[in-house]
Amino acid sequence: MKKIVAVNASPRANMNTGTLIREAAKGAESEGAEVQVFDLYRLDKVHGCMSCFACKLKPNEGKCVFRDGLEPVLEAIRNADGLVIGTPNYLGDVSAGFHALYERLIFQSLTYQKEPRRYEIQRIPVLFVMTSNCPEEYYPELGYGKMLKTYQKALDEAVGNTKVLIAGDTLQVKDYSRYNWTMFDAASKRERHEKVFPEEQKKAFRLGAQMVIKPW
Ligand SMILES: Cc1cc2nc3c(=O)[nH]c(=O)nc-3n(C[C@H](O)[C@H](O)[C@H](O)COP(=O)(O)O)c2cc1C
């Protein structure tokens, strides 16, 4: 049975990012995979890379061994046949939780040798999900496209071929009337959430299924 790891790096388990991650998980399950879902912000203390360099020492080469809430996540990814990972866009970048995992996932794979540059790994398909307030069509002019490419390339190299799924113009809060947010039109946010977001959920489901039956 294939094992898929799905990681939600939004502090909110069941809002935009968490919903898409769970849809991709359901898609993978629909094709018989066993899926382990992690909500990064619900784990015990999580740290970024501690710069201990233990991942470059003989017994651990290629493996982050720092013990905290991320240890079981890294271990599960190591034994997985696919990875789904999603983050909200925070200030034009990924969330702090995502970055903590990213530092440890990517850095452990670097040998610091001229050749080979990376420890040998079993490459697995990755689905990288980003949700944002900003609609997807503004990504190029805001530099978000370039930012995403950087993460995609690093995941490509350290984990496996990475597909990106963007869900923009998300519903940030359930009730806009409680806030004095003159930037947004609550009705069109709601409309989009009801019309477009379900399509994005279907996309996530399909990609989760594809990850199992036709890995990229
Ligand atoms: C701290 C913070 C920073 C944010 N920065 C941005 C941003 O720079 N660009 C953007 O498009 N959306 C930004 N957003 C909006 C979120 O990316 C968006 O609402 C996302 O879908 C939230 O994901 P969630 O529903 O899974 O929590 C920000 C939200 C927060 C809380």
GROMACS .gro file of C-alpha atoms and ligand atoms in nm:
model
  247
    1MET     CA    1   0.000   0.000   0.000
    2LYS     CA    2   0.134   0.346  -0.090
    3LYS     CA    3   0.197   0.593   0.188
    4ILE     CA    4   0.127   0.961   0.140
    5VAL     CA    5   0.217   1.236   0.385
    6ALA     CA    6   0.004   1.551   0.382
    7VAL     CA    7   0.125   1.858   0.570
    8ASN     CA    8  -0.082   2.167   0.645
    9ALA     CA    9   0.142   2.460   0.731
   10SER     CA   10  -0.146   2.698   0.808
   11PRO     CA   11  -0.224   2.766   1.173
   12ARG     CA   12  -0.590   2.711   1.080
   13ALA     CA   13  -0.659   2.342   1.035
   14ASN     CA   14  -0.982   2.366   0.839
   15MET     CA   15  -0.969   2.687   0.643
   16ASN     CA   16  -0.836   2.731   0.290
   17THR     CA   17  -0.500   2.555   0.301
   18GLY     CA   18  -0.611   2.282   0.540
   19THR     CA   19  -0.918   2.211   0.326
   20LEU     CA   20  -0.711   2.169   0.009
   21ILE     CA   21  -0.457   1.951   0.187
   22ARG     CA   22  -0.736   1.731   0.319
   23GLU     CA   23  -0.896   1.709  -0.027
   24ALA     CA   24  -0.565   1.593  -0.176
   25ALA     CA   25  -0.544   1.342   0.110
   26LYS     CA   26  -0.894   1.216   0.028
   27GLY     CA   27  -0.795   1.183  -0.337
   28ALA     CA   28  -0.493   0.973  -0.243
   29GLU     CA   29  -0.707   0.760  -0.012
   30SER     CA   30  -0.962   0.708  -0.289
   31GLU     CA   31  -0.686   0.526  -0.479
   32GLY     CA   32  -0.601   0.304  -0.184
   33ALA     CA   33  -0.317   0.502  -0.026
   34GLU     CA   34  -0.262   0.530   0.344
   35VAL     CA   35  -0.243   0.900   0.430
   36GLN     CA   36  -0.093   1.063   0.734
   37VAL     CA   37  -0.201   1.425   0.782
   38PHE     CA   38   0.002   1.666   0.995
   39ASP     CA   39  -0.114   2.011   1.104
   40LEU     CA   40   0.220   2.177   1.175
   41TYR     CA   41   0.073   2.429   1.415
   42ARG     CA   42  -0.082   2.153   1.627
   43LEU     CA   43   0.244   1.972   1.685
   44ASP     CA   44   0.461   2.003   1.993
   45LYS     CA   45   0.730   2.267   1.971
   46VAL     CA   46   0.861   2.309   1.619
   47HIS     CA   47   1.201   2.455   1.532
   48GLY     CA   48   1.375   2.545   1.211
   49CYS     CA   49   1.724   2.413   1.140
   50MET     CA   50   1.934   2.431   1.461
   51SER     CA   51   2.261   2.444   1.265
   52CYS     CA   52   2.395   2.144   1.459
   53PHE     CA   53   2.530   1.982   1.138
   54ALA     CA   54   2.445   1.639   1.278
   55CYS     CA   55   2.287   1.560   0.939
   56LYS     CA   56   2.639   1.570   0.790
   57LEU     CA   57   2.794   1.332   1.046
   58LYS     CA   58   2.860   0.971   0.955
   59PRO     CA   59   2.583   0.788   1.139
   60ASN     CA   60   2.312   1.035   1.035
   61GLU     CA   61   2.424   1.148   0.690
   62GLY     CA   62   2.124   1.296   0.507
   63LYS     CA   63   1.899   1.276   0.811
   64CYS     CA   64   1.794   1.555   1.046
   65VAL     CA   65   1.803   1.408   1.396
   66PHE     CA   66   1.694   1.707   1.605
   67ARG     CA   67   1.415   1.597   1.837
   68ASP     CA   68   1.104   1.815   1.838
   69GLY     CA   69   0.756   1.818   1.690
   70LEU     CA   70   0.894   1.801   1.336
   71GLU     CA   71   1.093   1.481   1.394
   72PRO     CA   72   0.793   1.248   1.322
   73VAL     CA   73   0.700   1.457   1.017
   74LEU     CA   74   1.049   1.426   0.868
   75GLU     CA   75   1.052   1.056   0.949
   76ALA     CA   76   0.712   1.005   0.783
   77ILE     CA   77   0.828   1.192   0.469
   78ARG     CA   78   1.139   0.971   0.455
   79ASN     CA   79   0.915   0.663   0.435
   80ALA     CA   80   0.651   0.810   0.207
   81ASP     CA   81   0.566   0.754  -0.159
   82GLY     CA   82   0.437   1.109  -0.199
   83LEU     CA   83   0.421   1.442  -0.021
   84VAL     CA   84   0.142   1.700  -0.019
   85ILE     CA   85   0.244   2.021   0.150
   86GLY     CA   86   0.058   2.349   0.171
   87THR     CA   87   0.107   2.693   0.313
   88PRO     CA   88  -0.080   3.021   0.317
   89ASN     CA   89   0.103   3.313   0.163
   90TYR     CA   90   0.232   3.520   0.452
   91LEU     CA   91   0.377   3.858   0.356
   92GLY     CA   92   0.466   3.741   0.009
   93ASP     CA   93   0.630   3.424   0.137
   94VAL     CA   94   0.550   3.092   0.307
   95SER     CA   95   0.436   3.062   0.671
   96ALA     CA   96   0.695   3.037   0.949
   97GLY     CA   97   0.584   2.678   1.016
   98PHE     CA   98   0.638   2.584   0.653
   99HIS     CA   99   0.980   2.746   0.655
  100ALA     CA  100   1.086   2.555   0.967
  101LEU     CA  101   1.007   2.223   0.799
  102TYR     CA  102   1.154   2.340   0.468
  103GLU     CA  103   1.489   2.433   0.625
  104ARG     CA  104   1.525   2.091   0.781
  105LEU     CA  105   1.391   1.894   0.486
  106ILE     CA  106   1.618   2.063   0.234
  107PHE     CA  107   1.931   2.119   0.442
  108GLN     CA  108   1.956   1.756   0.553
  109SER     CA  109   1.989   1.653   0.189
  110LEU     CA  110   2.298   1.867   0.115
  111THR     CA  111   2.633   1.687   0.144
  112TYR     CA  112   2.855   1.995   0.138
  113GLN     CA  113   3.077   1.791  -0.095
  114LYS     CA  114   3.180   1.882  -0.447
  115GLU     CA  115   3.031   1.555  -0.571
  116PRO     CA  116   2.774   1.427  -0.505
  117ARG     CA  117   2.597   1.745  -0.396
  118ARG     CA  118   2.314   1.555  -0.230
  119TYR     CA  119   2.275   1.240  -0.029
  120GLU     CA  120   2.094   0.970  -0.217
  121ILE     CA  121   1.720   0.969  -0.160
  122GLN     CA  122   1.422   0.785  -0.292
  123ARG     CA  123   1.256   1.058  -0.497
  124ILE     CA  124   0.882   1.103  -0.442
  125PRO     CA  125   0.623   1.326  -0.610
  126VAL     CA  126   0.541   1.649  -0.428
  127LEU     CA  127   0.227   1.860  -0.447
  128PHE     CA  128   0.299   2.210  -0.317
  129VAL     CA  129  -0.014   2.413  -0.239
  130MET     CA  130  -0.024   2.787  -0.176
  131THR     CA  131  -0.333   2.983  -0.081
  132SER     CA  132  -0.345   3.362  -0.076
  133ASN     CA  133  -0.567   3.660  -0.046
  134CYS     CA  134  -0.420   3.786  -0.369
  135PRO     CA  135  -0.573   3.643  -0.687
  136GLU     CA  136  -0.345   3.414  -0.885
  137GLU     CA  137  -0.326   3.654  -1.182
  138TYR     CA  138  -0.134   3.907  -0.970
  139TYR     CA  139   0.140   3.659  -0.880
  140PRO     CA  140   0.383   3.766  -1.154
  141GLU     CA  141   0.366   4.140  -1.079
  142LEU     CA  142   0.395   4.089  -0.702
  143GLY     CA  143   0.695   3.858  -0.737
  144TYR     CA  144   0.501   3.567  -0.591
  145GLY     CA  145   0.566   3.358  -0.901
  146LYS     CA  146   0.940   3.393  -0.854
  147MET     CA  147   0.911   3.314  -0.483
  148LEU     CA  148   0.710   2.999  -0.559
  149LYS     CA  149   0.964   2.889  -0.820
  150THR     CA  150   1.243   2.905  -0.559
  151TYR     CA  151   1.055   2.668  -0.327
  152GLN     CA  152   0.949   2.446  -0.615
  153LYS     CA  153   1.308   2.413  -0.737
  154ALA     CA  154   1.441   2.327  -0.391
  155LEU     CA  155   1.168   2.066  -0.338
  156ASP     CA  156   1.231   1.931  -0.689
  157GLU     CA  157   1.596   1.879  -0.609
  158ALA     CA  158   1.575   1.756  -0.250
  159VAL     CA  159   1.252   1.554  -0.248
  160GLY     CA  160   1.115   1.488  -0.596
  161ASN     CA  161   0.926   1.637  -0.889
  162THR     CA  162   0.704   1.912  -0.758
  163LYS     CA  163   0.371   2.036  -0.891
  164VAL     CA  164   0.229   2.366  -0.768
  165LEU     CA  165  -0.137   2.434  -0.696
  166ILE     CA  166  -0.235   2.795  -0.623
  167ALA     CA  167  -0.567   2.899  -0.475
  168GLY     CA  168  -0.586   3.277  -0.475
  169ASP     CA  169  -0.848   3.532  -0.367
  170THR     CA  170  -0.940   3.316  -0.068
  171LEU     CA  171  -1.199   3.388   0.199
  172GLN     CA  172  -0.983   3.512   0.486
  173VAL     CA  173  -1.254   3.514   0.750
  174LYS     CA  174  -1.602   3.369   0.762
  175ASP     CA  175  -1.770   3.699   0.852
  176TYR     CA  176  -1.627   4.011   0.687
  177SER     CA  177  -1.897   4.229   0.850
  178ARG     CA  178  -1.710   4.214   1.183
  179TYR     CA  179  -1.412   4.402   1.038
  180ASN     CA  180  -1.361   4.744   0.894
  181TRP     CA  181  -1.184   4.607   0.587
  182THR     CA  182  -1.250   4.858   0.312
  183MET     CA  183  -1.008   4.682   0.077
  184PHE     CA  184  -1.236   4.387   0.015
  185ASP     CA  185  -1.579   4.332  -0.126
  186ALA     CA  186  -1.724   4.071   0.109
  187ALA     CA  187  -1.995   3.964  -0.135
  188SER     CA  188  -1.752   3.887  -0.416
  189LYS     CA  189  -1.517   3.707  -0.173
  190ARG     CA  190  -1.810   3.491  -0.061
  191GLU     CA  191  -1.921   3.432  -0.420
  192ARG     CA  192  -1.576   3.323  -0.522
  193HIS     CA  193  -1.554   3.095  -0.221
  194GLU     CA  194  -1.879   2.929  -0.322
  195LYS     CA  195  -1.807   2.903  -0.696
  196VAL     CA  196  -1.432   2.876  -0.750
  197PHE     CA  197  -1.298   2.724  -0.429
  198PRO     CA  198  -1.496   2.399  -0.477
  199GLU     CA  199  -1.327   2.365  -0.818
  200GLU     CA  200  -0.989   2.406  -0.652
  201GLN     CA  201  -1.085   2.140  -0.399
  202LYS     CA  202  -1.166   1.906  -0.688
  203LYS     CA  203  -0.827   1.986  -0.843
  204ALA     CA  204  -0.654   1.901  -0.515
  205PHE     CA  205  -0.850   1.576  -0.492
  206ARG     CA  206  -0.755   1.480  -0.850
  207LEU     CA  207  -0.387   1.558  -0.791
  208GLY     CA  208  -0.390   1.355  -0.469
  209ALA     CA  209  -0.534   1.060  -0.661
  210GLN     CA  210  -0.286   1.107  -0.945
  211MET     CA  211   0.003   1.109  -0.701
  212VAL     CA  212  -0.087   0.748  -0.619
  213ILE     CA  213  -0.183   0.604  -0.955
  214LYS     CA  214   0.035   0.807  -1.193
  215PRO     CA  215   0.313   0.968  -0.991
  216TRP     CA  216   0.492   1.254  -1.168
  217LIG     C1  217   0.018   3.707   0.870
  217LIG     C2  218  -0.057   3.706   0.738
  217LIG     C3  219   0.007   3.756   0.626
  217LIG     C4  220  -0.055   3.750   0.502
  217LIG     N1  221   0.011   3.799   0.394
  217LIG     C5  222  -0.044   3.787   0.270
  217LIG     C6  223   0.025   3.835   0.155
  217LIG     O1  224   0.134   3.890   0.162
  217LIG     N2  225  -0.033   3.817   0.035
  217LIG     C7  226  -0.154   3.755   0.021
  217LIG     O2  227  -0.200   3.739  -0.091
  217LIG     N3  228  -0.222   3.707   0.128
  217LIG     C8  229  -0.170   3.723   0.252
  217LIG     N4  230  -0.238   3.676   0.363
  217LIG     C9  231  -0.368   3.607   0.343
  217LIG    C10  232  -0.355   3.454   0.346
  217LIG     O3  233  -0.247   3.408   0.266
  217LIG    C11  234  -0.481   3.388   0.291
  217LIG     O4  235  -0.595   3.436   0.355
  217LIG    C12  236  -0.474   3.237   0.303
  217LIG     O5  237  -0.565   3.175   0.217
  217LIG    C13  238  -0.497   3.191   0.446
  217LIG     O6  239  -0.486   3.053   0.455
  217LIG     P1  240  -0.572   2.969   0.563
  217LIG     O7  241  -0.715   3.001   0.535
  217LIG     O8  242  -0.538   2.829   0.535
  217LIG     O9  243  -0.528   3.014   0.696
  217LIG    C14  244  -0.183   3.689   0.490
  217LIG    C15  245  -0.248   3.642   0.606
  217LIG    C16  246  -0.186   3.652   0.728
  217LIG    C17  247  -0.259   3.602   0.851
   0.00000   0.00000   0.00000
